[in-house]
PDB file of N, CA and C in Angstrom:
ATOM      1  N   UNK A   1     -32.483  30.690 -19.951  1.00  0.00           N
ATOM      2  CA  UNK A   1     -32.383  30.577 -21.383  1.00  0.00           C
ATOM      3  C   UNK A   1     -32.675  31.942 -21.973  1.00  0.00           C
ATOM      4  N   UNK A   2     -31.932  32.299 -23.011  1.00  0.00           N
ATOM      5  CA  UNK A   2     -32.233  33.534 -23.738  1.00  0.00           C
ATOM      6  C   UNK A   2     -32.009  33.302 -25.213  1.00  0.00           C
ATOM      7  N   UNK A   3     -32.636  34.133 -25.988  1.00  0.00           N
ATOM      8  CA  UNK A   3     -32.479  34.055 -27.425  1.00  0.00           C
ATOM      9  C   UNK A   3     -32.068  35.407 -27.946  1.00  0.00           C
ATOM     10  N   UNK A   4     -31.069  35.421 -28.775  1.00  0.00           N
ATOM     11  CA  UNK A   4     -30.654  36.654 -29.431  1.00  0.00           C
ATOM     12  C   UNK A   4     -31.701  36.984 -30.485  1.00  0.00           C
ATOM     13  N   UNK A   5     -32.071  38.229 -30.566  1.00  0.00           N
ATOM     14  CA  UNK A   5     -33.035  38.643 -31.578  1.00  0.00           C
ATOM     15  C   UNK A   5     -32.456  38.371 -32.954  1.00  0.00           C
ATOM     16  N   UNK A   6     -33.252  37.772 -33.798  1.00  0.00           N
ATOM     17  CA  UNK A   6     -32.803  37.480 -35.151  1.00  0.00           C
ATOM     18  C   UNK A   6     -33.067  38.696 -36.018  1.00  0.00           C
ATOM     19  N   UNK A   7     -32.011  39.238 -36.573  1.00  0.00           N
ATOM     20  CA  UNK A   7     -32.119  40.375 -37.480  1.00  0.00           C
ATOM     21  C   UNK A   7     -31.881  39.846 -38.882  1.00  0.00           C
ATOM     22  N   UNK A   8     -32.822  40.056 -39.763  1.00  0.00           N
ATOM     23  CA  UNK A   8     -32.651  39.573 -41.122  1.00  0.00           C
ATOM     24  C   UNK A   8     -32.842  38.070 -41.185  1.00  0.00           C
ATOM     25  N   UNK A   9     -32.046  37.436 -41.988  1.00  0.00           N
ATOM     26  CA  UNK A   9     -32.186  36.010 -42.249  1.00  0.00           C
ATOM     27  C   UNK A   9     -30.897  35.314 -41.850  1.00  0.00           C
ATOM     28  N   UNK A  10     -30.803  34.823 -40.628  1.00  0.00           N
ATOM     29  CA  UNK A  10     -29.592  34.178 -40.140  1.00  0.00           C
ATOM     30  C   UNK A  10     -29.799  32.673 -40.015  1.00  0.00           C
ATOM     31  N   UNK A  11     -28.703  31.933 -40.064  1.00  0.00           N
ATOM     32  CA  UNK A  11     -28.770  30.477 -39.979  1.00  0.00           C
ATOM     33  C   UNK A  11     -29.046  29.973 -38.569  1.00  0.00           C
ATOM     34  N   UNK A  12     -28.622  30.719 -37.554  1.00  0.00           N
ATOM     35  CA  UNK A  12     -28.658  30.226 -36.178  1.00  0.00           C
ATOM     36  C   UNK A  12     -29.173  31.271 -35.207  1.00  0.00           C
ATOM     37  N   UNK A  13     -29.570  30.774 -34.062  1.00  0.00           N
ATOM     38  CA  UNK A  13     -29.830  31.580 -32.891  1.00  0.00           C
ATOM     39  C   UNK A  13     -28.930  30.983 -31.800  1.00  0.00           C
ATOM     40  N   UNK A  14     -28.991  31.508 -30.617  1.00  0.00           N
ATOM     41  CA  UNK A  14     -28.126  31.042 -29.536  1.00  0.00           C
ATOM     42  C   UNK A  14     -28.953  30.591 -28.343  1.00  0.00           C
ATOM     43  N   UNK A  15     -28.473  29.562 -27.665  1.00  0.00           N
ATOM     44  CA  UNK A  15     -29.123  29.029 -26.476  1.00  0.00           C
ATOM     45  C   UNK A  15     -28.075  28.914 -25.378  1.00  0.00           C
ATOM     46  N   UNK A  16     -28.383  29.453 -24.213  1.00  0.00           N
ATOM     47  CA  UNK A  16     -27.484  29.350 -23.066  1.00  0.00           C
ATOM     48  C   UNK A  16     -27.955  28.198 -22.183  1.00  0.00           C
ATOM     49  N   UNK A  17     -27.052  27.255 -21.929  1.00  0.00           N
ATOM     50  CA  UNK A  17     -27.352  26.065 -21.143  1.00  0.00           C
ATOM     51  C   UNK A  17     -27.708  26.462 -19.713  1.00  0.00           C
ATOM     52  N   UNK A  18     -28.767  25.839 -19.213  1.00  0.00           N
ATOM     53  CA  UNK A  18     -29.183  26.004 -17.824  1.00  0.00           C
ATOM     54  C   UNK A  18     -28.977  24.685 -17.081  1.00  0.00           C
ATOM     55  N   UNK A  19     -28.933  24.759 -15.771  1.00  0.00           N
ATOM     56  CA  UNK A  19     -28.792  23.560 -14.945  1.00  0.00           C
ATOM     57  C   UNK A  19     -29.901  22.569 -15.301  1.00  0.00           C
ATOM     58  N   UNK A  20     -29.542  21.313 -15.502  1.00  0.00           N
ATOM     59  CA  UNK A  20     -30.492  20.260 -15.833  1.00  0.00           C
ATOM     60  C   UNK A  20     -30.685  20.032 -17.324  1.00  0.00           C
ATOM     61  N   UNK A  21     -30.130  20.908 -18.156  1.00  0.00           N
ATOM     62  CA  UNK A  21     -30.239  20.729 -19.607  1.00  0.00           C
ATOM     63  C   UNK A  21     -29.342  19.591 -20.085  1.00  0.00           C
ATOM     64  N   UNK A  22     -29.725  18.982 -21.181  1.00  0.00           N
ATOM     65  CA  UNK A  22     -28.872  18.030 -21.886  1.00  0.00           C
ATOM     66  C   UNK A  22     -29.161  18.170 -23.380  1.00  0.00           C
ATOM     67  N   UNK A  23     -28.305  17.622 -24.209  1.00  0.00           N
ATOM     68  CA  UNK A  23     -28.463  17.783 -25.653  1.00  0.00           C
ATOM     69  C   UNK A  23     -29.776  17.195 -26.158  1.00  0.00           C
ATOM     70  N   UNK A  24     -30.186  16.080 -25.582  1.00  0.00           N
ATOM     71  CA  UNK A  24     -31.435  15.463 -26.015  1.00  0.00           C
ATOM     72  C   UNK A  24     -32.615  16.390 -25.743  1.00  0.00           C
ATOM     73  N   UNK A  25     -32.670  16.948 -24.547  1.00  0.00           N
ATOM     74  CA  UNK A  25     -33.765  17.844 -24.167  1.00  0.00           C
ATOM     75  C   UNK A  25     -33.802  19.077 -25.076  1.00  0.00           C
ATOM     76  N   UNK A  26     -32.644  19.660 -25.338  1.00  0.00           N
ATOM     77  CA  UNK A  26     -32.573  20.855 -26.188  1.00  0.00           C
ATOM     78  C   UNK A  26     -32.957  20.501 -27.618  1.00  0.00           C
ATOM     79  N   UNK A  27     -32.475  19.364 -28.115  1.00  0.00           N
ATOM     80  CA  UNK A  27     -32.788  18.965 -29.493  1.00  0.00           C
ATOM     81  C   UNK A  27     -34.282  18.698 -29.653  1.00  0.00           C
ATOM     82  N   UNK A  28     -34.910  18.148 -28.636  1.00  0.00           N
ATOM     83  CA  UNK A  28     -36.354  17.899 -28.685  1.00  0.00           C
ATOM     84  C   UNK A  28     -37.105  19.237 -28.747  1.00  0.00           C
ATOM     85  N   UNK A  29     -36.663  20.199 -27.954  1.00  0.00           N
ATOM     86  CA  UNK A  29     -37.302  21.517 -27.928  1.00  0.00           C
ATOM     87  C   UNK A  29     -37.211  22.215 -29.286  1.00  0.00           C
ATOM     88  N   UNK A  30     -36.105  22.012 -29.995  1.00  0.00           N
ATOM     89  CA  UNK A  30     -35.891  22.665 -31.283  1.00  0.00           C
ATOM     90  C   UNK A  30     -36.183  21.756 -32.477  1.00  0.00           C
ATOM     91  N   UNK A  31     -36.697  20.554 -32.191  1.00  0.00           N
ATOM     92  CA  UNK A  31     -37.062  19.612 -33.239  1.00  0.00           C
ATOM     93  C   UNK A  31     -35.891  19.346 -34.193  1.00  0.00           C
ATOM     94  N   UNK A  32     -34.752  19.003 -33.606  1.00  0.00           N
ATOM     95  CA  UNK A  32     -33.547  18.699 -34.374  1.00  0.00           C
ATOM     96  C   UNK A  32     -32.936  17.411 -33.826  1.00  0.00           C
ATOM     97  N   UNK A  33     -32.284  16.674 -34.666  1.00  0.00           N
ATOM     98  CA  UNK A  33     -31.612  15.449 -34.263  1.00  0.00           C
ATOM     99  C   UNK A  33     -30.504  15.798 -33.264  1.00  0.00           C
ATOM    100  N   UNK A  34     -30.425  15.096 -32.124  1.00  0.00           N
ATOM    101  CA  UNK A  34     -29.402  15.409 -31.116  1.00  0.00           C
ATOM    102  C   UNK A  34     -27.972  15.290 -31.650  1.00  0.00           C
ATOM    103  N   UNK A  35     -27.731  14.332 -32.551  1.00  0.00           N
ATOM    104  CA  UNK A  35     -26.398  14.173 -33.127  1.00  0.00           C
ATOM    105  C   UNK A  35     -26.047  15.385 -33.987  1.00  0.00           C
ATOM    106  N   UNK A  36     -27.014  15.903 -34.744  1.00  0.00           N
ATOM    107  CA  UNK A  36     -26.779  17.093 -35.557  1.00  0.00           C
ATOM    108  C   UNK A  36     -26.543  18.307 -34.667  1.00  0.00           C
ATOM    109  N   UNK A  37     -27.330  18.458 -33.603  1.00  0.00           N
ATOM    110  CA  UNK A  37     -27.122  19.576 -32.670  1.00  0.00           C
ATOM    111  C   UNK A  37     -25.715  19.521 -32.094  1.00  0.00           C
ATOM    112  N   UNK A  38     -25.290  18.339 -31.685  1.00  0.00           N
ATOM    113  CA  UNK A  38     -23.939  18.186 -31.144  1.00  0.00           C
ATOM    114  C   UNK A  38     -22.898  18.559 -32.200  1.00  0.00           C
ATOM    115  N   UNK A  39     -23.045  18.024 -33.412  1.00  0.00           N
ATOM    116  CA  UNK A  39     -22.089  18.310 -34.490  1.00  0.00           C
ATOM    117  C   UNK A  39     -22.027  19.792 -34.814  1.00  0.00           C
ATOM    118  N   UNK A  40     -23.183  20.464 -34.815  1.00  0.00           N
ATOM    119  CA  UNK A  40     -23.226  21.895 -35.111  1.00  0.00           C
ATOM    120  C   UNK A  40     -22.385  22.698 -34.127  1.00  0.00           C
ATOM    121  N   UNK A  41     -22.199  22.123 -32.942  1.00  0.00           N
ATOM    122  CA  UNK A  41     -21.493  22.821 -31.875  1.00  0.00           C
ATOM    123  C   UNK A  41     -20.134  22.208 -31.551  1.00  0.00           C
ATOM    124  N   UNK A  42     -19.638  21.352 -32.444  1.00  0.00           N
ATOM    125  CA  UNK A  42     -18.324  20.750 -32.246  1.00  0.00           C
ATOM    126  C   UNK A  42     -18.269  19.780 -31.088  1.00  0.00           C
ATOM    127  N   UNK A  43     -19.392  19.166 -30.783  1.00  0.00           N
ATOM    128  CA  UNK A  43     -19.483  18.233 -29.663  1.00  0.00           C
ATOM    129  C   UNK A  43     -19.797  16.836 -30.161  1.00  0.00           C
ATOM    130  N   UNK A  44     -19.574  15.857 -29.306  1.00  0.00           N
ATOM    131  CA  UNK A  44     -20.075  14.508 -29.513  1.00  0.00           C
ATOM    132  C   UNK A  44     -21.376  14.394 -28.732  1.00  0.00           C
ATOM    133  N   UNK A  45     -22.238  13.496 -29.138  1.00  0.00           N
ATOM    134  CA  UNK A  45     -23.547  13.352 -28.485  1.00  0.00           C
ATOM    135  C   UNK A  45     -23.457  13.097 -26.990  1.00  0.00           C
ATOM    136  N   UNK A  46     -22.369  12.460 -26.530  1.00  0.00           N
ATOM    137  CA  UNK A  46     -22.238  12.124 -25.111  1.00  0.00           C
ATOM    138  C   UNK A  46     -21.372  13.126 -24.340  1.00  0.00           C
ATOM    139  N   UNK A  47     -20.960  14.236 -24.971  1.00  0.00           N
ATOM    140  CA  UNK A  47     -20.150  15.239 -24.273  1.00  0.00           C
ATOM    141  C   UNK A  47     -20.958  15.932 -23.180  1.00  0.00           C
ATOM    142  N   UNK A  48     -20.269  16.312 -22.121  1.00  0.00           N
ATOM    143  CA  UNK A  48     -20.876  17.045 -21.031  1.00  0.00           C
ATOM    144  C   UNK A  48     -21.092  18.496 -21.469  1.00  0.00           C
ATOM    145  N   UNK A  49     -22.276  19.028 -21.168  1.00  0.00           N
ATOM    146  CA  UNK A  49     -22.530  20.452 -21.366  1.00  0.00           C
ATOM    147  C   UNK A  49     -22.767  21.052 -19.993  1.00  0.00           C
ATOM    148  N   UNK A  50     -22.476  22.322 -19.843  1.00  0.00           N
ATOM    149  CA  UNK A  50     -22.514  22.922 -18.521  1.00  0.00           C
ATOM    150  C   UNK A  50     -23.262  24.256 -18.538  1.00  0.00           C
ATOM    151  N   UNK A  51     -23.878  24.612 -17.401  1.00  0.00           N
ATOM    152  CA  UNK A  51     -24.610  25.872 -17.323  1.00  0.00           C
ATOM    153  C   UNK A  51     -23.729  27.056 -17.727  1.00  0.00           C
ATOM    154  N   UNK A  52     -24.307  27.934 -18.521  1.00  0.00           N
ATOM    155  CA  UNK A  52     -23.587  29.101 -19.014  1.00  0.00           C
ATOM    156  C   UNK A  52     -22.973  28.897 -20.381  1.00  0.00           C
ATOM    157  N   UNK A  53     -22.806  27.649 -20.796  1.00  0.00           N
ATOM    158  CA  UNK A  53     -22.277  27.355 -22.126  1.00  0.00           C
ATOM    159  C   UNK A  53     -23.309  27.795 -23.159  1.00  0.00           C
ATOM    160  N   UNK A  54     -22.852  28.361 -24.266  1.00  0.00           N
ATOM    161  CA  UNK A  54     -23.750  28.833 -25.311  1.00  0.00           C
ATOM    162  C   UNK A  54     -23.658  27.901 -26.518  1.00  0.00           C
ATOM    163  N   UNK A  55     -24.816  27.458 -26.991  1.00  0.00           N
ATOM    164  CA  UNK A  55     -24.877  26.584 -28.160  1.00  0.00           C
ATOM    165  C   UNK A  55     -25.543  27.311 -29.316  1.00  0.00           C
ATOM    166  N   UNK A  56     -25.122  26.962 -30.523  1.00  0.00           N
ATOM    167  CA  UNK A  56     -25.847  27.386 -31.709  1.00  0.00           C
ATOM    168  C   UNK A  56     -27.069  26.492 -31.826  1.00  0.00           C
ATOM    169  N   UNK A  57     -28.203  27.070 -32.102  1.00  0.00           N
ATOM    170  CA  UNK A  57     -29.410  26.294 -32.380  1.00  0.00           C
ATOM    171  C   UNK A  57     -29.919  26.712 -33.750  1.00  0.00           C
ATOM    172  N   UNK A  58     -30.534  25.788 -34.467  1.00  0.00           N
ATOM    173  CA  UNK A  58     -30.916  26.071 -35.847  1.00  0.00           C
ATOM    174  C   UNK A  58     -32.085  27.039 -35.962  1.00  0.00           C
ATOM    175  N   UNK A  59     -32.021  27.849 -36.999  1.00  0.00           N
ATOM    176  CA  UNK A  59     -33.138  28.681 -37.395  1.00  0.00           C
ATOM    177  C   UNK A  59     -34.083  27.781 -38.181  1.00  0.00           C
ATOM    178  N   UNK A  60     -35.370  27.839 -37.898  1.00  0.00           N
ATOM    179  CA  UNK A  60     -36.339  26.955 -38.562  1.00  0.00           C
ATOM    180  C   UNK A  60     -36.474  27.185 -40.057  1.00  0.00           C
ATOM    181  N   UNK A  61     -35.899  28.257 -40.581  1.00  0.00           N
ATOM    182  CA  UNK A  61     -35.999  28.539 -42.018  1.00  0.00           C
ATOM    183  C   UNK A  61     -34.967  27.779 -42.849  1.00  0.00           C
ATOM    184  N   UNK A  62     -34.124  26.971 -42.195  1.00  0.00           N
ATOM    185  CA  UNK A  62     -33.054  26.265 -42.895  1.00  0.00           C
ATOM    186  C   UNK A  62     -33.031  24.794 -42.530  1.00  0.00           C
ATOM    187  N   UNK A  63     -32.539  23.989 -43.466  1.00  0.00           N
ATOM    188  CA  UNK A  63     -32.202  22.594 -43.208  1.00  0.00           C
ATOM    189  C   UNK A  63     -30.677  22.522 -43.179  1.00  0.00           C
ATOM    190  N   UNK A  64     -30.143  21.569 -42.428  1.00  0.00           N
ATOM    191  CA  UNK A  64     -28.702  21.483 -42.207  1.00  0.00           C
ATOM    192  C   UNK A  64     -28.175  20.104 -42.554  1.00  0.00           C
ATOM    193  N   UNK A  65     -26.917  20.065 -42.979  1.00  0.00           N
ATOM    194  CA  UNK A  65     -26.247  18.804 -43.296  1.00  0.00           C
ATOM    195  C   UNK A  65     -24.775  18.944 -42.921  1.00  0.00           C
ATOM    196  N   UNK A  66     -24.233  17.961 -42.228  1.00  0.00           N
ATOM    197  CA  UNK A  66     -22.809  17.927 -41.895  1.00  0.00           C
ATOM    198  C   UNK A  66     -22.146  16.958 -42.864  1.00  0.00           C
ATOM    199  N   UNK A  67     -21.159  17.453 -43.622  1.00  0.00           N
ATOM    200  CA  UNK A  67     -20.533  16.636 -44.656  1.00  0.00           C
ATOM    201  C   UNK A  67     -19.732  15.480 -44.062  1.00  0.00           C
ATOM    202  N   UNK A  68     -19.677  14.416 -44.858  1.00  0.00           N
ATOM    203  CA  UNK A  68     -18.904  13.227 -44.516  1.00  0.00           C
ATOM    204  C   UNK A  68     -17.811  13.062 -45.563  1.00  0.00           C
ATOM    205  N   UNK A  69     -16.805  12.310 -45.233  1.00  0.00           N
ATOM    206  CA  UNK A  69     -15.725  12.026 -46.166  1.00  0.00           C
ATOM    207  C   UNK A  69     -16.292  11.404 -47.441  1.00  0.00           C
ATOM    208  N   UNK A  70     -15.901  11.938 -48.590  1.00  0.00           N
ATOM    209  CA  UNK A  70     -16.338  11.397 -49.861  1.00  0.00           C
ATOM    210  C   UNK A  70     -17.600  12.027 -50.426  1.00  0.00           C
ATOM    211  N   UNK A  71     -18.250  12.922 -49.677  1.00  0.00           N
ATOM    212  CA  UNK A  71     -19.447  13.589 -50.194  1.00  0.00           C
ATOM    213  C   UNK A  71     -19.119  14.381 -51.456  1.00  0.00           C
ATOM    214  N   UNK A  72     -20.100  14.490 -52.333  1.00  0.00           N
ATOM    215  CA  UNK A  72     -19.978  15.331 -53.524  1.00  0.00           C
ATOM    216  C   UNK A  72     -21.105  16.356 -53.513  1.00  0.00           C
ATOM    217  N   UNK A  73     -20.938  17.422 -54.299  1.00  0.00           N
ATOM    218  CA  UNK A  73     -21.985  18.433 -54.418  1.00  0.00           C
ATOM    219  C   UNK A  73     -23.284  17.775 -54.882  1.00  0.00           C
ATOM    220  N   UNK A  74     -23.177  16.893 -55.839  1.00  0.00           N
ATOM    221  CA  UNK A  74     -24.352  16.205 -56.377  1.00  0.00           C
ATOM    222  C   UNK A  74     -25.078  15.396 -55.302  1.00  0.00           C
ATOM    223  N   UNK A  75     -24.334  14.632 -54.496  1.00  0.00           N
ATOM    224  CA  UNK A  75     -24.945  13.814 -53.438  1.00  0.00           C
ATOM    225  C   UNK A  75     -25.619  14.672 -52.384  1.00  0.00           C
ATOM    226  N   UNK A  76     -24.954  15.759 -51.980  1.00  0.00           N
ATOM    227  CA  UNK A  76     -25.528  16.629 -50.955  1.00  0.00           C
ATOM    228  C   UNK A  76     -26.780  17.317 -51.501  1.00  0.00           C
ATOM    229  N   UNK A  77     -26.746  17.751 -52.752  1.00  0.00           N
ATOM    230  CA  UNK A  77     -27.919  18.371 -53.375  1.00  0.00           C
ATOM    231  C   UNK A  77     -29.095  17.384 -53.389  1.00  0.00           C
ATOM    232  N   UNK A  78     -28.823  16.110 -53.688  1.00  0.00           N
ATOM    233  CA  UNK A  78     -29.874  15.097 -53.671  1.00  0.00           C
ATOM    234  C   UNK A  78     -30.418  14.893 -52.258  1.00  0.00           C
ATOM    235  N   UNK A  79     -29.531  14.924 -51.257  1.00  0.00           N
ATOM    236  CA  UNK A  79     -29.961  14.795 -49.866  1.00  0.00           C
ATOM    237  C   UNK A  79     -30.940  15.910 -49.500  1.00  0.00           C
ATOM    238  N   UNK A  80     -30.640  17.128 -49.944  1.00  0.00           N
ATOM    239  CA  UNK A  80     -31.500  18.281 -49.690  1.00  0.00           C
ATOM    240  C   UNK A  80     -32.682  18.353 -50.661  1.00  0.00           C
ATOM    241  N   UNK A  81     -32.660  17.534 -51.720  1.00  0.00           N
ATOM    242  CA  UNK A  81     -33.679  17.561 -52.766  1.00  0.00           C
ATOM    243  C   UNK A  81     -33.750  18.925 -53.449  1.00  0.00           C
ATOM    244  N   UNK A  82     -32.558  19.446 -53.820  1.00  0.00           N
ATOM    245  CA  UNK A  82     -32.444  20.718 -54.537  1.00  0.00           C
ATOM    246  C   UNK A  82     -31.443  20.551 -55.672  1.00  0.00           C
ATOM    247  N   UNK A  83     -31.416  21.551 -56.537  1.00  0.00           N
ATOM    248  CA  UNK A  83     -30.414  21.544 -57.609  1.00  0.00           C
ATOM    249  C   UNK A  83     -29.053  21.911 -57.029  1.00  0.00           C
ATOM    250  N   UNK A  84     -28.015  21.552 -57.751  1.00  0.00           N
ATOM    251  CA  UNK A  84     -26.666  21.913 -57.318  1.00  0.00           C
ATOM    252  C   UNK A  84     -26.517  23.430 -57.254  1.00  0.00           C
ATOM    253  N   UNK A  85     -27.110  24.159 -58.202  1.00  0.00           N
ATOM    254  CA  UNK A  85     -26.994  25.619 -58.195  1.00  0.00           C
ATOM    255  C   UNK A  85     -27.697  26.226 -56.981  1.00  0.00           C
ATOM    256  N   UNK A  86     -28.819  25.648 -56.542  1.00  0.00           N
ATOM    257  CA  UNK A  86     -29.514  26.128 -55.333  1.00  0.00           C
ATOM    258  C   UNK A  86     -28.629  25.892 -54.112  1.00  0.00           C
ATOM    259  N   UNK A  87     -28.029  24.723 -54.027  1.00  0.00           N
ATOM    260  CA  UNK A  87     -27.138  24.407 -52.909  1.00  0.00           C
ATOM    261  C   UNK A  87     -25.968  25.382 -52.873  1.00  0.00           C
ATOM    262  N   UNK A  88     -25.364  25.622 -54.025  1.00  0.00           N
ATOM    263  CA  UNK A  88     -24.233  26.556 -54.104  1.00  0.00           C
ATOM    264  C   UNK A  88     -24.671  27.980 -53.760  1.00  0.00           C
ATOM    265  N   UNK A  89     -25.889  28.353 -54.130  1.00  0.00           N
ATOM    266  CA  UNK A  89     -26.394  29.687 -53.825  1.00  0.00           C
ATOM    267  C   UNK A  89     -26.679  29.905 -52.351  1.00  0.00           C
ATOM    268  N   UNK A  90     -27.069  28.847 -51.638  1.00  0.00           N
ATOM    269  CA  UNK A  90     -27.380  28.959 -50.212  1.00  0.00           C
ATOM    270  C   UNK A  90     -26.141  28.896 -49.321  1.00  0.00           C
ATOM    271  N   UNK A  91     -24.993  28.515 -49.873  1.00  0.00           N
ATOM    272  CA  UNK A  91     -23.757  28.362 -49.103  1.00  0.00           C
ATOM    273  C   UNK A  91     -22.654  29.178 -49.764  1.00  0.00           C
ATOM    274  N   UNK A  92     -22.060  30.076 -48.995  1.00  0.00           N
ATOM    275  CA  UNK A  92     -21.030  30.957 -49.551  1.00  0.00           C
ATOM    276  C   UNK A  92     -19.824  30.179 -50.045  1.00  0.00           C
ATOM    277  N   UNK A  93     -19.385  29.200 -49.268  1.00  0.00           N
ATOM    278  CA  UNK A  93     -18.205  28.420 -49.620  1.00  0.00           C
ATOM    279  C   UNK A  93     -18.463  26.958 -49.279  1.00  0.00           C
ATOM    280  N   UNK A  94     -18.182  26.095 -50.217  1.00  0.00           N
ATOM    281  CA  UNK A  94     -18.311  24.663 -49.969  1.00  0.00           C
ATOM    282  C   UNK A  94     -16.962  24.016 -50.254  1.00  0.00           C
ATOM    283  N   UNK A  95     -16.360  23.432 -49.206  1.00  0.00           N
ATOM    284  CA  UNK A  95     -15.082  22.735 -49.350  1.00  0.00           C
ATOM    285  C   UNK A  95     -15.256  21.228 -49.447  1.00  0.00           C
ATOM    286  N   UNK A  96     -16.381  20.729 -48.946  1.00  0.00           N
ATOM    287  CA  UNK A  96     -16.658  19.299 -48.871  1.00  0.00           C
ATOM    288  C   UNK A  96     -15.645  18.549 -48.023  1.00  0.00           C
ATOM    289  N   UNK A  97     -15.067  19.234 -47.056  1.00  0.00           N
ATOM    290  CA  UNK A  97     -14.231  18.563 -46.073  1.00  0.00           C
ATOM    291  C   UNK A  97     -15.144  17.935 -45.035  1.00  0.00           C
ATOM    292  N   UNK A  98     -14.728  16.832 -44.485  1.00  0.00           N
ATOM    293  CA  UNK A  98     -15.526  16.166 -43.469  1.00  0.00           C
ATOM    294  C   UNK A  98     -15.833  17.131 -42.323  1.00  0.00           C
ATOM    295  N   UNK A  99     -17.102  17.210 -41.948  1.00  0.00           N
ATOM    296  CA  UNK A  99     -17.502  18.045 -40.822  1.00  0.00           C
ATOM    297  C   UNK A  99     -17.960  19.444 -41.194  1.00  0.00           C
ATOM    298  N   UNK A 100     -17.981  19.792 -42.481  1.00  0.00           N
ATOM    299  CA  UNK A 100     -18.474  21.119 -42.863  1.00  0.00           C
ATOM    300  C   UNK A 100     -19.995  21.114 -42.805  1.00  0.00           C
ATOM    301  N   UNK A 101     -20.550  22.193 -42.271  1.00  0.00           N
ATOM    302  CA  UNK A 101     -21.997  22.330 -42.211  1.00  0.00           C
ATOM    303  C   UNK A 101     -22.490  23.068 -43.447  1.00  0.00           C
ATOM    304  N   UNK A 102     -23.451  22.460 -44.123  1.00  0.00           N
ATOM    305  CA  UNK A 102     -24.082  23.090 -45.267  1.00  0.00           C
ATOM    306  C   UNK A 102     -25.548  23.341 -44.937  1.00  0.00           C
ATOM    307  N   UNK A 103     -26.110  24.368 -45.553  1.00  0.00           N
ATOM    308  CA  UNK A 103     -27.491  24.730 -45.268  1.00  0.00           C
ATOM    309  C   UNK A 103     -28.300  24.819 -46.554  1.00  0.00           C
ATOM    310  N   UNK A 104     -29.601  24.677 -46.380  1.00  0.00           N
ATOM    311  CA  UNK A 104     -30.548  24.885 -47.472  1.00  0.00           C
ATOM    312  C   UNK A 104     -31.683  25.717 -46.927  1.00  0.00           C
ATOM    313  N   UNK A 105     -31.950  26.825 -47.575  1.00  0.00           N
ATOM    314  CA  UNK A 105     -33.074  27.665 -47.167  1.00  0.00           C
ATOM    315  C   UNK A 105     -34.361  26.959 -47.548  1.00  0.00           C
ATOM    316  N   UNK A 106     -35.271  26.843 -46.569  1.00  0.00           N
ATOM    317  CA  UNK A 106     -36.563  26.210 -46.847  1.00  0.00           C
ATOM    318  C   UNK A 106     -37.415  27.190 -47.635  1.00  0.00           C
ATOM    319  N   UNK A 107     -38.260  26.634 -48.472  1.00  0.00           N
ATOM    320  CA  UNK A 107     -39.130  27.483 -49.300  1.00  0.00           C
ATOM    321  C   UNK A 107     -40.224  28.129 -48.508  1.00  0.00           C
TER     322      UNK A 107
END
């Protein structure tokens, strides 16, 4: 396992899969929901991961949300418990297409 040095304020770090790893084990180590970890990496929770594969792992300074069909800026802002302007400020572009990852910087 290795971690790329975080320079500045980035949303993610990287994790290289080792033999015996699984999404549940990695999600527990990073205190993230396994389904969210899978979604962040374009995977399903039951997909096979293999040694040498690199996954995005969350930076602890952010909260994450994967959009669903029908989401609105207002609903997502309520989910994050922030104003719409804060949500828009933390995300460069919001399309609200299903599967888009949105972030909120923690205070």
